[in-house]
Coordinates of C-alpha atoms in Angstrom, one line a residue:
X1 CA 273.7 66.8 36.3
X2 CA 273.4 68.3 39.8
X3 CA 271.3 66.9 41.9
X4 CA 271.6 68.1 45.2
X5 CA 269.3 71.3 46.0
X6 CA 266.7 71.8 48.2
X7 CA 262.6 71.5 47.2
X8 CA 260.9 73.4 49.6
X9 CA 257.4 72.2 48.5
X10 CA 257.2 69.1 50.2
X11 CA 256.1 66.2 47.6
X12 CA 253.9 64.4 50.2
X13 CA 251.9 67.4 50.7
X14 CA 251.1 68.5 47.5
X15 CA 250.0 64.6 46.8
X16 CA 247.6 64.9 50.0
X17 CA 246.2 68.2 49.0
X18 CA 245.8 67.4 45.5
X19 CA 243.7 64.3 46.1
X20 CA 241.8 65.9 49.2
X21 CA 241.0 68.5 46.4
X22 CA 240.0 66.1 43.9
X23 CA 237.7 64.0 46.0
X24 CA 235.8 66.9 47.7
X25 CA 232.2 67.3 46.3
X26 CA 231.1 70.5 45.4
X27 CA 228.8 72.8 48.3
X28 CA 225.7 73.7 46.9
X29 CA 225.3 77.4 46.6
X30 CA 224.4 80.0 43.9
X31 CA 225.1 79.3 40.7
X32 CA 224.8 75.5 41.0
X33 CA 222.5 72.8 39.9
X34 CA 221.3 69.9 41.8
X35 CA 220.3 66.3 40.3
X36 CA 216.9 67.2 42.1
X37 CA 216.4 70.7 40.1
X38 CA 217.6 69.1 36.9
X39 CA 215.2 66.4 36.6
X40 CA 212.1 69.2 37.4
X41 CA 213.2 71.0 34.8
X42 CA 213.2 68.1 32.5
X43 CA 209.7 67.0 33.6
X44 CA 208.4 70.3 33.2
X45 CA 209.3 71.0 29.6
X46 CA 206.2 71.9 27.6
X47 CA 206.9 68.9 25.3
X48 CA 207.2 66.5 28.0
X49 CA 204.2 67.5 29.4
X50 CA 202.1 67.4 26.4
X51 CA 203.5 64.2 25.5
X52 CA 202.7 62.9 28.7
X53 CA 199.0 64.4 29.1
X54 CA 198.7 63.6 25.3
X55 CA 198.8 60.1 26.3
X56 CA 196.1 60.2 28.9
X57 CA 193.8 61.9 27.0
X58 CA 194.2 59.5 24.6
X59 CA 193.4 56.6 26.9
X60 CA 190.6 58.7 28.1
X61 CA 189.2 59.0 24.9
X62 CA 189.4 55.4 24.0
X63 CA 187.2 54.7 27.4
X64 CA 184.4 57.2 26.4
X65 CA 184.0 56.2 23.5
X66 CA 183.7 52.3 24.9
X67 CA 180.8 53.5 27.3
X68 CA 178.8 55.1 24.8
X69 CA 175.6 53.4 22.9
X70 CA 175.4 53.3 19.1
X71 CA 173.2 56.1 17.8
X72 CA 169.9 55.7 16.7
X73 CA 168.3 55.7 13.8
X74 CA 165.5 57.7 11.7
X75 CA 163.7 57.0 8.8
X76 CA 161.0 58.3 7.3
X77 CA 159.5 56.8 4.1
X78 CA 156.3 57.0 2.2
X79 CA 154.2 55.0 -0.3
X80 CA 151.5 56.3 -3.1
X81 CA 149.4 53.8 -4.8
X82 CA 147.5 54.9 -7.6
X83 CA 144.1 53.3 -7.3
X84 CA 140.9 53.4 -9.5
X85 CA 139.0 56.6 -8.2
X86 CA 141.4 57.7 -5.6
X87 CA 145.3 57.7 -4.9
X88 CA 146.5 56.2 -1.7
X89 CA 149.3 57.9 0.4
X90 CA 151.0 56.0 3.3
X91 CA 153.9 57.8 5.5
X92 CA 156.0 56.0 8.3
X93 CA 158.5 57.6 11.0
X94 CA 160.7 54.7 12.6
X95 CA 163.1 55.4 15.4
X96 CA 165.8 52.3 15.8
X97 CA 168.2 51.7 18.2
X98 CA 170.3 48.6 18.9
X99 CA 170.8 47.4 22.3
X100 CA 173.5 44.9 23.7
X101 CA 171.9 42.2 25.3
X102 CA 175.1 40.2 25.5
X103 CA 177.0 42.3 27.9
X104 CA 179.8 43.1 25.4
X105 CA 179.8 47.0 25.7
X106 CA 180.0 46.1 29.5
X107 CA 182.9 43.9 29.0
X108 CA 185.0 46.7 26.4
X109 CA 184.3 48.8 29.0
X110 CA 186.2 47.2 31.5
X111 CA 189.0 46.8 28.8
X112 CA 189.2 50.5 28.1
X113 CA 189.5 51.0 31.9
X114 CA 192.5 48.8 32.4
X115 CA 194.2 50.3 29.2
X116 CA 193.1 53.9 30.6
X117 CA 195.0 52.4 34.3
X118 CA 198.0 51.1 32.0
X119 CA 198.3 54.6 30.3
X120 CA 198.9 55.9 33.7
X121 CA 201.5 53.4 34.9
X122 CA 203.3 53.9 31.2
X123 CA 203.3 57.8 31.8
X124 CA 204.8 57.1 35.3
X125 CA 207.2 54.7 33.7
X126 CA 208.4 57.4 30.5
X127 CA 208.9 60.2 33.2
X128 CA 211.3 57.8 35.0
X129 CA 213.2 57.2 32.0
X130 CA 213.4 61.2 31.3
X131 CA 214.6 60.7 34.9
X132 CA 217.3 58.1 34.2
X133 CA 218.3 60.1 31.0
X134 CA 219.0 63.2 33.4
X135 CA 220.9 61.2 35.7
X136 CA 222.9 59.6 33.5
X137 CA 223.8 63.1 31.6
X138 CA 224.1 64.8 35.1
X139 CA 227.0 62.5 36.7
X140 CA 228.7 61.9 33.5
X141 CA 229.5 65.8 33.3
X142 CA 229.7 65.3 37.4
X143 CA 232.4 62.8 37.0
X144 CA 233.9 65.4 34.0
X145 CA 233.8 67.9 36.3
X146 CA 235.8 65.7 39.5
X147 CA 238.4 64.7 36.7
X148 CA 239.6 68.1 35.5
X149 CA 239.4 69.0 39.2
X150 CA 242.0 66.4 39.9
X151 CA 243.7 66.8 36.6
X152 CA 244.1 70.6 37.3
X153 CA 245.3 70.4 41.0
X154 CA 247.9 68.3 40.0
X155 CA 249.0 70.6 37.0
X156 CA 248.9 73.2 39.3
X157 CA 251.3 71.8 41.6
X158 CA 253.7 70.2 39.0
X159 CA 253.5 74.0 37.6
X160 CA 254.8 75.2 40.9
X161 CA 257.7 72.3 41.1
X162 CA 258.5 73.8 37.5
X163 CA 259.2 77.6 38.6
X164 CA 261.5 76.2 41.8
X165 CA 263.3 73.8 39.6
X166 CA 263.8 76.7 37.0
X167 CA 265.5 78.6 39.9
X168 CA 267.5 76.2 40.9
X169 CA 268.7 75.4 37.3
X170 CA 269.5 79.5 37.0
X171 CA 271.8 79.1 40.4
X172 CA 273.4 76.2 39.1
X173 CA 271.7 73.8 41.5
X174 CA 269.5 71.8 38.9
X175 CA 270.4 70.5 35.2
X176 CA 268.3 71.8 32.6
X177 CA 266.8 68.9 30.9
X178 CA 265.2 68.4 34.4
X179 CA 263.5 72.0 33.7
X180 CA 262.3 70.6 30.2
X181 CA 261.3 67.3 31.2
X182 CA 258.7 69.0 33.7
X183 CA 257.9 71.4 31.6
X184 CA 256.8 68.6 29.5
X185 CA 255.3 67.0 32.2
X186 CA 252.9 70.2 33.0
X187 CA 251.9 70.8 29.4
X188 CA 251.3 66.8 29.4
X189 CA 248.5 67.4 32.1
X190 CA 247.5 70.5 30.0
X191 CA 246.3 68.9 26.9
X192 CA 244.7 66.1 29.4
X193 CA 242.8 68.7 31.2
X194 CA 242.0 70.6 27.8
X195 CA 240.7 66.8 26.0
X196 CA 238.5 66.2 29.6
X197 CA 237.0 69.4 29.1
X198 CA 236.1 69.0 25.7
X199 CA 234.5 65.9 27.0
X200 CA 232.4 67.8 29.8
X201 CA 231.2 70.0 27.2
X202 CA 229.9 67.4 25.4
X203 CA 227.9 65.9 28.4
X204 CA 226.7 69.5 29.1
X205 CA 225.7 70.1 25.4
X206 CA 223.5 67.0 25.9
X207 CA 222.4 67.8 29.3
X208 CA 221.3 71.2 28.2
X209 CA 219.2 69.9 25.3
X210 CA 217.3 67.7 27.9
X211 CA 216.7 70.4 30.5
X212 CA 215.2 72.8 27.8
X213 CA 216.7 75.3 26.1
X214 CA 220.8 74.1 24.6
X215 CA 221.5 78.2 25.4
X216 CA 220.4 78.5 28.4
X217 CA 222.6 79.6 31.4
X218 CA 224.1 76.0 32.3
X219 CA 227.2 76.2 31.2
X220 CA 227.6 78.7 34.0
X221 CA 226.5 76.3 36.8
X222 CA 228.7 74.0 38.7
X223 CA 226.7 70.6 39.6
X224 CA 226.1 70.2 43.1
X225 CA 226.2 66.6 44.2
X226 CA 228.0 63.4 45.5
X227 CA 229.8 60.9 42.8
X228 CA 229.5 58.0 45.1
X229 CA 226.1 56.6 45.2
X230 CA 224.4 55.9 48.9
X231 CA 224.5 52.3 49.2
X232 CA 221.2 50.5 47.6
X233 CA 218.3 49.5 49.6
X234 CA 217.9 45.6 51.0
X235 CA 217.7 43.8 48.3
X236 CA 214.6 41.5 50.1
X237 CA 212.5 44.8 50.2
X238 CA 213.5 45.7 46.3
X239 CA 212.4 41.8 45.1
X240 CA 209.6 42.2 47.4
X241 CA 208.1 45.3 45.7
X242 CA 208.3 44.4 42.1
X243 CA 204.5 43.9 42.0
X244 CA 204.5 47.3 42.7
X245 CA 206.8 49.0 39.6
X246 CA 204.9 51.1 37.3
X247 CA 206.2 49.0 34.3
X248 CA 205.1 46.1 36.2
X249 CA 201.6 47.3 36.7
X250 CA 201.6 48.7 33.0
X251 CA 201.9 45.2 32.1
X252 CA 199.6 43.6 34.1
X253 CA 196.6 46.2 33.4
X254 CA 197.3 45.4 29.4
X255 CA 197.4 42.1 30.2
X256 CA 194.1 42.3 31.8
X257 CA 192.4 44.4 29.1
X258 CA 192.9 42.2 26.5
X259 CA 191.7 39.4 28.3
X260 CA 188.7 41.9 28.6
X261 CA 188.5 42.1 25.3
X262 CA 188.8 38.5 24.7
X263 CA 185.7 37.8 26.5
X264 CA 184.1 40.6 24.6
X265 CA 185.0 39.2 21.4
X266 CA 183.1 36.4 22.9
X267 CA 179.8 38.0 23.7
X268 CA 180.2 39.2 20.0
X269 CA 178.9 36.7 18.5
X270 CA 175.4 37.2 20.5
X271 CA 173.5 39.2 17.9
X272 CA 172.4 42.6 19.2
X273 CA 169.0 43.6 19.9
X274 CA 167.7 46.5 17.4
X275 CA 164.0 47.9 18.8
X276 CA 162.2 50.1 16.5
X277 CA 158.9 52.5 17.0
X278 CA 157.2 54.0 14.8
X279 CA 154.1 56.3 13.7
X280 CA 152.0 55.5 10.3
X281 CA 149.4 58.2 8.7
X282 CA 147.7 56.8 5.5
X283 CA 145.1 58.8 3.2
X284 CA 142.2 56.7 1.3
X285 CA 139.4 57.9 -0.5
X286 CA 139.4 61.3 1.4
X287 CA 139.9 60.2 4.7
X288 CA 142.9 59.8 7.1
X289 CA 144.1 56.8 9.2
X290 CA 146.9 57.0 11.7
X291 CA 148.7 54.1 13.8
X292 CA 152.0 53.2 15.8
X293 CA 154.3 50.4 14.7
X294 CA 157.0 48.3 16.5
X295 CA 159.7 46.3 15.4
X296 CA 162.0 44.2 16.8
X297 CA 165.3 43.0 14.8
X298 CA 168.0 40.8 15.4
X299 CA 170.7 39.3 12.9
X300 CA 171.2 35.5 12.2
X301 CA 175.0 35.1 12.6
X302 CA 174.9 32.3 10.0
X303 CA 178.2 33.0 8.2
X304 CA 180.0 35.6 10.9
X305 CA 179.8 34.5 14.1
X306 CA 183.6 36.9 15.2
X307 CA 185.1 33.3 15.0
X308 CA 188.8 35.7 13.4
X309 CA 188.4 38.3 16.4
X310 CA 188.0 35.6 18.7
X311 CA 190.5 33.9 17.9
X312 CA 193.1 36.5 17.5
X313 CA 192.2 38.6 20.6
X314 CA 192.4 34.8 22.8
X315 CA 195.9 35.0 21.3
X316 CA 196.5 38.6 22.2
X317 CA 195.2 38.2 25.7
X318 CA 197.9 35.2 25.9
X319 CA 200.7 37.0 24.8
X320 CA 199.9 39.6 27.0
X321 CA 199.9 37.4 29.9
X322 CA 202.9 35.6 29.0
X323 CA 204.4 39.2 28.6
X324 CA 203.7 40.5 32.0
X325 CA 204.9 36.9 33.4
X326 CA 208.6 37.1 31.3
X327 CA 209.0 40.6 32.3
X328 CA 208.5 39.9 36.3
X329 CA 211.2 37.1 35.5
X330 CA 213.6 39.0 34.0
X331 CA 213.2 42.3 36.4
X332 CA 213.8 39.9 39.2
X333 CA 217.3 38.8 38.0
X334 CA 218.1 42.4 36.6
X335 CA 217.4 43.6 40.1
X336 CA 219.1 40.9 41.7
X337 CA 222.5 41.6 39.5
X338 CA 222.5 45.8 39.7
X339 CA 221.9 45.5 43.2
X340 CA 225.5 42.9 43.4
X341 CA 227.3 45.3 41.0
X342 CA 226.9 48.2 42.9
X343 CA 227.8 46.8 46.2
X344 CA 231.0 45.2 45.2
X345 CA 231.5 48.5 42.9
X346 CA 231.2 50.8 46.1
X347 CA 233.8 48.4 48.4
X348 CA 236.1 48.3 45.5
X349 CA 236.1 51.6 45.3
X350 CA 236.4 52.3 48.8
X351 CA 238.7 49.8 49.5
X352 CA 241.1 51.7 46.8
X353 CA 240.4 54.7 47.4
X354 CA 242.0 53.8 51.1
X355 CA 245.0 51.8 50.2
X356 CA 245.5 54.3 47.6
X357 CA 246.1 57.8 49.9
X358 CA 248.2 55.3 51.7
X359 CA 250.1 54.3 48.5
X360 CA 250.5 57.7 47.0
X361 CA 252.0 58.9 49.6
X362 CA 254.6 56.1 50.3
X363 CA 255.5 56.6 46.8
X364 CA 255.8 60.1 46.6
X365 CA 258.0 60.0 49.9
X366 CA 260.1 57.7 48.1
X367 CA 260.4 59.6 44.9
X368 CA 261.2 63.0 46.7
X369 CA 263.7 61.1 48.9
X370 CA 265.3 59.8 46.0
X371 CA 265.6 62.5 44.0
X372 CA 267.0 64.7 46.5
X373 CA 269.7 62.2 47.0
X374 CA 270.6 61.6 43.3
X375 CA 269.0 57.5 44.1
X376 CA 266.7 58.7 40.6
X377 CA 266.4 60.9 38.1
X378 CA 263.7 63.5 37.3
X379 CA 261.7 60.6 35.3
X380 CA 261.2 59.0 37.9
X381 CA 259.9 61.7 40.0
X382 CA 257.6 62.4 36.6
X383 CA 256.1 58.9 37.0
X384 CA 255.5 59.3 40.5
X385 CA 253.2 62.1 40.2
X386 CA 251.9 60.5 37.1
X387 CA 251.2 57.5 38.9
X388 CA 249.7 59.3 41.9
X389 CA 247.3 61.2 39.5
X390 CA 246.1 57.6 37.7
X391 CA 245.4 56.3 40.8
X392 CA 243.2 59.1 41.7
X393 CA 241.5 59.2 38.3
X394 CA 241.0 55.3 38.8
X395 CA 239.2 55.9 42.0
X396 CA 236.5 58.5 39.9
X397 CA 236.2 55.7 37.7
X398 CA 235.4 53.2 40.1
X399 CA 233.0 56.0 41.7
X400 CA 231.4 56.6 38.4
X401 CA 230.9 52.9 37.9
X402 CA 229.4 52.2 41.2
X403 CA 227.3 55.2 40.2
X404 CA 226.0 54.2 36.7
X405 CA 224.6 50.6 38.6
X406 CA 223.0 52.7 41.2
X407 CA 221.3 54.5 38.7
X408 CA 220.3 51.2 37.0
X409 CA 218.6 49.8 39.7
X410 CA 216.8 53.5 40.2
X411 CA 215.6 52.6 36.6
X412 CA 214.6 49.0 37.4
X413 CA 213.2 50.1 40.9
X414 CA 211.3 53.5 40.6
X415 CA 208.6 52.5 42.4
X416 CA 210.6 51.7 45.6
X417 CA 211.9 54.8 47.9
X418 CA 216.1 54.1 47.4
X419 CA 218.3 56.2 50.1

């Protein structure tokens, strides 16, 4: 094996270039999609929408028909009594209506309010987790997208180490199994960069779906955006804003109604009022009489005094309450925890990213020098680029991570402006 013959493609400097390539993030142009456009696009699908306004109106619905009095009544009857000379005829028009003298209707008013506010908060909350889902689906093809990037550059460049080596083995300067080895090499990175593109399809097929139509025109957009999150808000401010989370204030609204409702089921058990009025025309012996009538009713709760109801919406209203309070527990360590991952995600991945340019290029220096005086072999100049390229993919990786917890605390904190 001959070893000694010149590379005129400095190692060091396809390492640097390949990396520089790998980390740069996209410019936003034509043809690309932002996060910020993709997460409109989900909002405004027709289905989201009408889910979403389906929802309201329901609540809506629920509240009018909690302000509105039971209709009233009309009967009309009439009597004929058959008497000795003459027949006697009696009619009688009554008009009832119940009225709530107990303030109940009051009271399930109030609860249909709170559920109608809750409603809201719950929309706000579901279009935060179309929000997430986008996010999610968006940097995983993202972080697709960087790998192939970094897969292909370095292909690329062990592609053009191939041809000059293949020259140099037709001069006599270079043995050929180094020519197959790389060849190896490059169609190694070739079926990598063929398996992560599968994989970026699959995110996109997904993505798609979300955004609308799976045909649409996305597959011929680049994504526009950075891989490493900003760095999360003070934590201080985050804790000190959970009272103001949608989900938070979804819960406490429910919470409220069905205390509401508790104390409605209360007032239930005061009878309501039913006030009737009425107009009587009797015929006797060939003359007419006429009169109005009143009545007032009220039922004896003897047997059913909403002793069931009461009970069961006293336990509601407590499990609502408890609810609300586990929930403001468990967000507060939830936040607490995302907001440590990401940090120490984003200085580990800074922190590597730096020793590893450093690294790479010690070890590519040390590889080329090496090979060019016959210290190594080609395998080891294989593992070096092989090495160089895992290092850069484990840098994505620890970008992506640091990513996914920023996105978790977006989910836990939507109602708090992140950077």
């Amino acid at each position: 094996m001959i070893f000694t013959r010149p590379i005129h493609v400095s190692a060091q400097r396809l390492a640097i270039a390949a990396f520089a390539l790998s980390m740069a993030a996209p410019v936003v142009a034509a043809g690309t999609l932002s996060l910020e456009q993709a997460e409109k696009r989900a909002l405004e699908r027709d289905n989201v929408a009408r889910l979403l306004d389906s929802r309201r109106q329901q609540a809506q619905g629920e509240l009018t028909t909690a302000g509105l009095w039971s209709n009233p009544t009309i009967e009309l009857s009439q009597e004929s009594t058959d008497l000795a000379e003459t027949t006697s005829r009696e009619r009688f028009y009554w008009l009832y209506q119940e009225f709530d003298v107990s303030g109940e209707q009051g009271l399930r008013r109030e609860a249909a309010q709170a559920r109608l506010e809750a409603t809201g908060f719950a929309v706000g909350a579901t279009r935060m987790d179309i929000r997430t889902r986008v996010r999610r689906l968006f940097f995983d093809k993202l972080y697709r997208q960087r790998q192939i990037e970094a897969v292909a550059a370095r292909r690329e460049r062990l592609a053009e180490l191939v041809d000059r080596v293949r020259r140099q083995e037709q001069a006599g300067q270079a043995a050929q199994y180094d020519v197959a080895r790389l060849e190896r090499a490059a169609d190694a990175l070739g079926a990598r960069e063929a398996a992560l593109k599968a994989e970026r399809e699959r995110s996109l097929a997904r993505l798609a779906a979300l955004l609308g139509d799976p045909s649409d025109d996305l597959p011929s957009q680049r994504l526009a955006g950075e891989l490493v999150p900003p760095p999360p808000a003070p934590l201080d401010s985050l804790l000190d804003s959970i009272d103001t989370l949608p989900r938070i204030q979804q819960l406490q609204a429910q919470a409220r109604a069905s205390a509401l409702t508790a104390k409605a089921e209360g007032r239930a058990a005061v009878p309501d009022l039913t006030l009737g009025v009425g107009y009587k025309e009797q015929e006797e012996f060939g003359r007419s009489f006429d009169g109005n009538l009143i009545s007032l009713g009220v039922s004896i709760p003897l047997f059913d005094r909403n002793q069931g109801k009461r009970a069961s919406a006293r336990a509601a209203a407590r499990a609502s309450e408890a609810e609300y309070r586990l929930a403001l527990a468990e967000l507060r360590g939830d936040i607490r925890g995302r907001w440590l991952q990401q940090r120490a995600l984003l200085e580990s991945a800074k922190a590597y990213r730096k020793s590893n340019a450093a690294s790479t290029r010690k070890l590519l220096r040390a590889a080329e020098s090496g090979y060019r005086g016959a210290e190594i072999g080609v395998l080891e100049v294989v593992d070096a680029y092989e090495s160089a390229l895992e290092a850069e993919l484990r840098v994505l990786e620890l970008q992506k991570q640091a990513r996914d917890a920023h996105i978790d605390l977006q989910a836990l904190t939507h109602g708090v402006p992140q950077p």
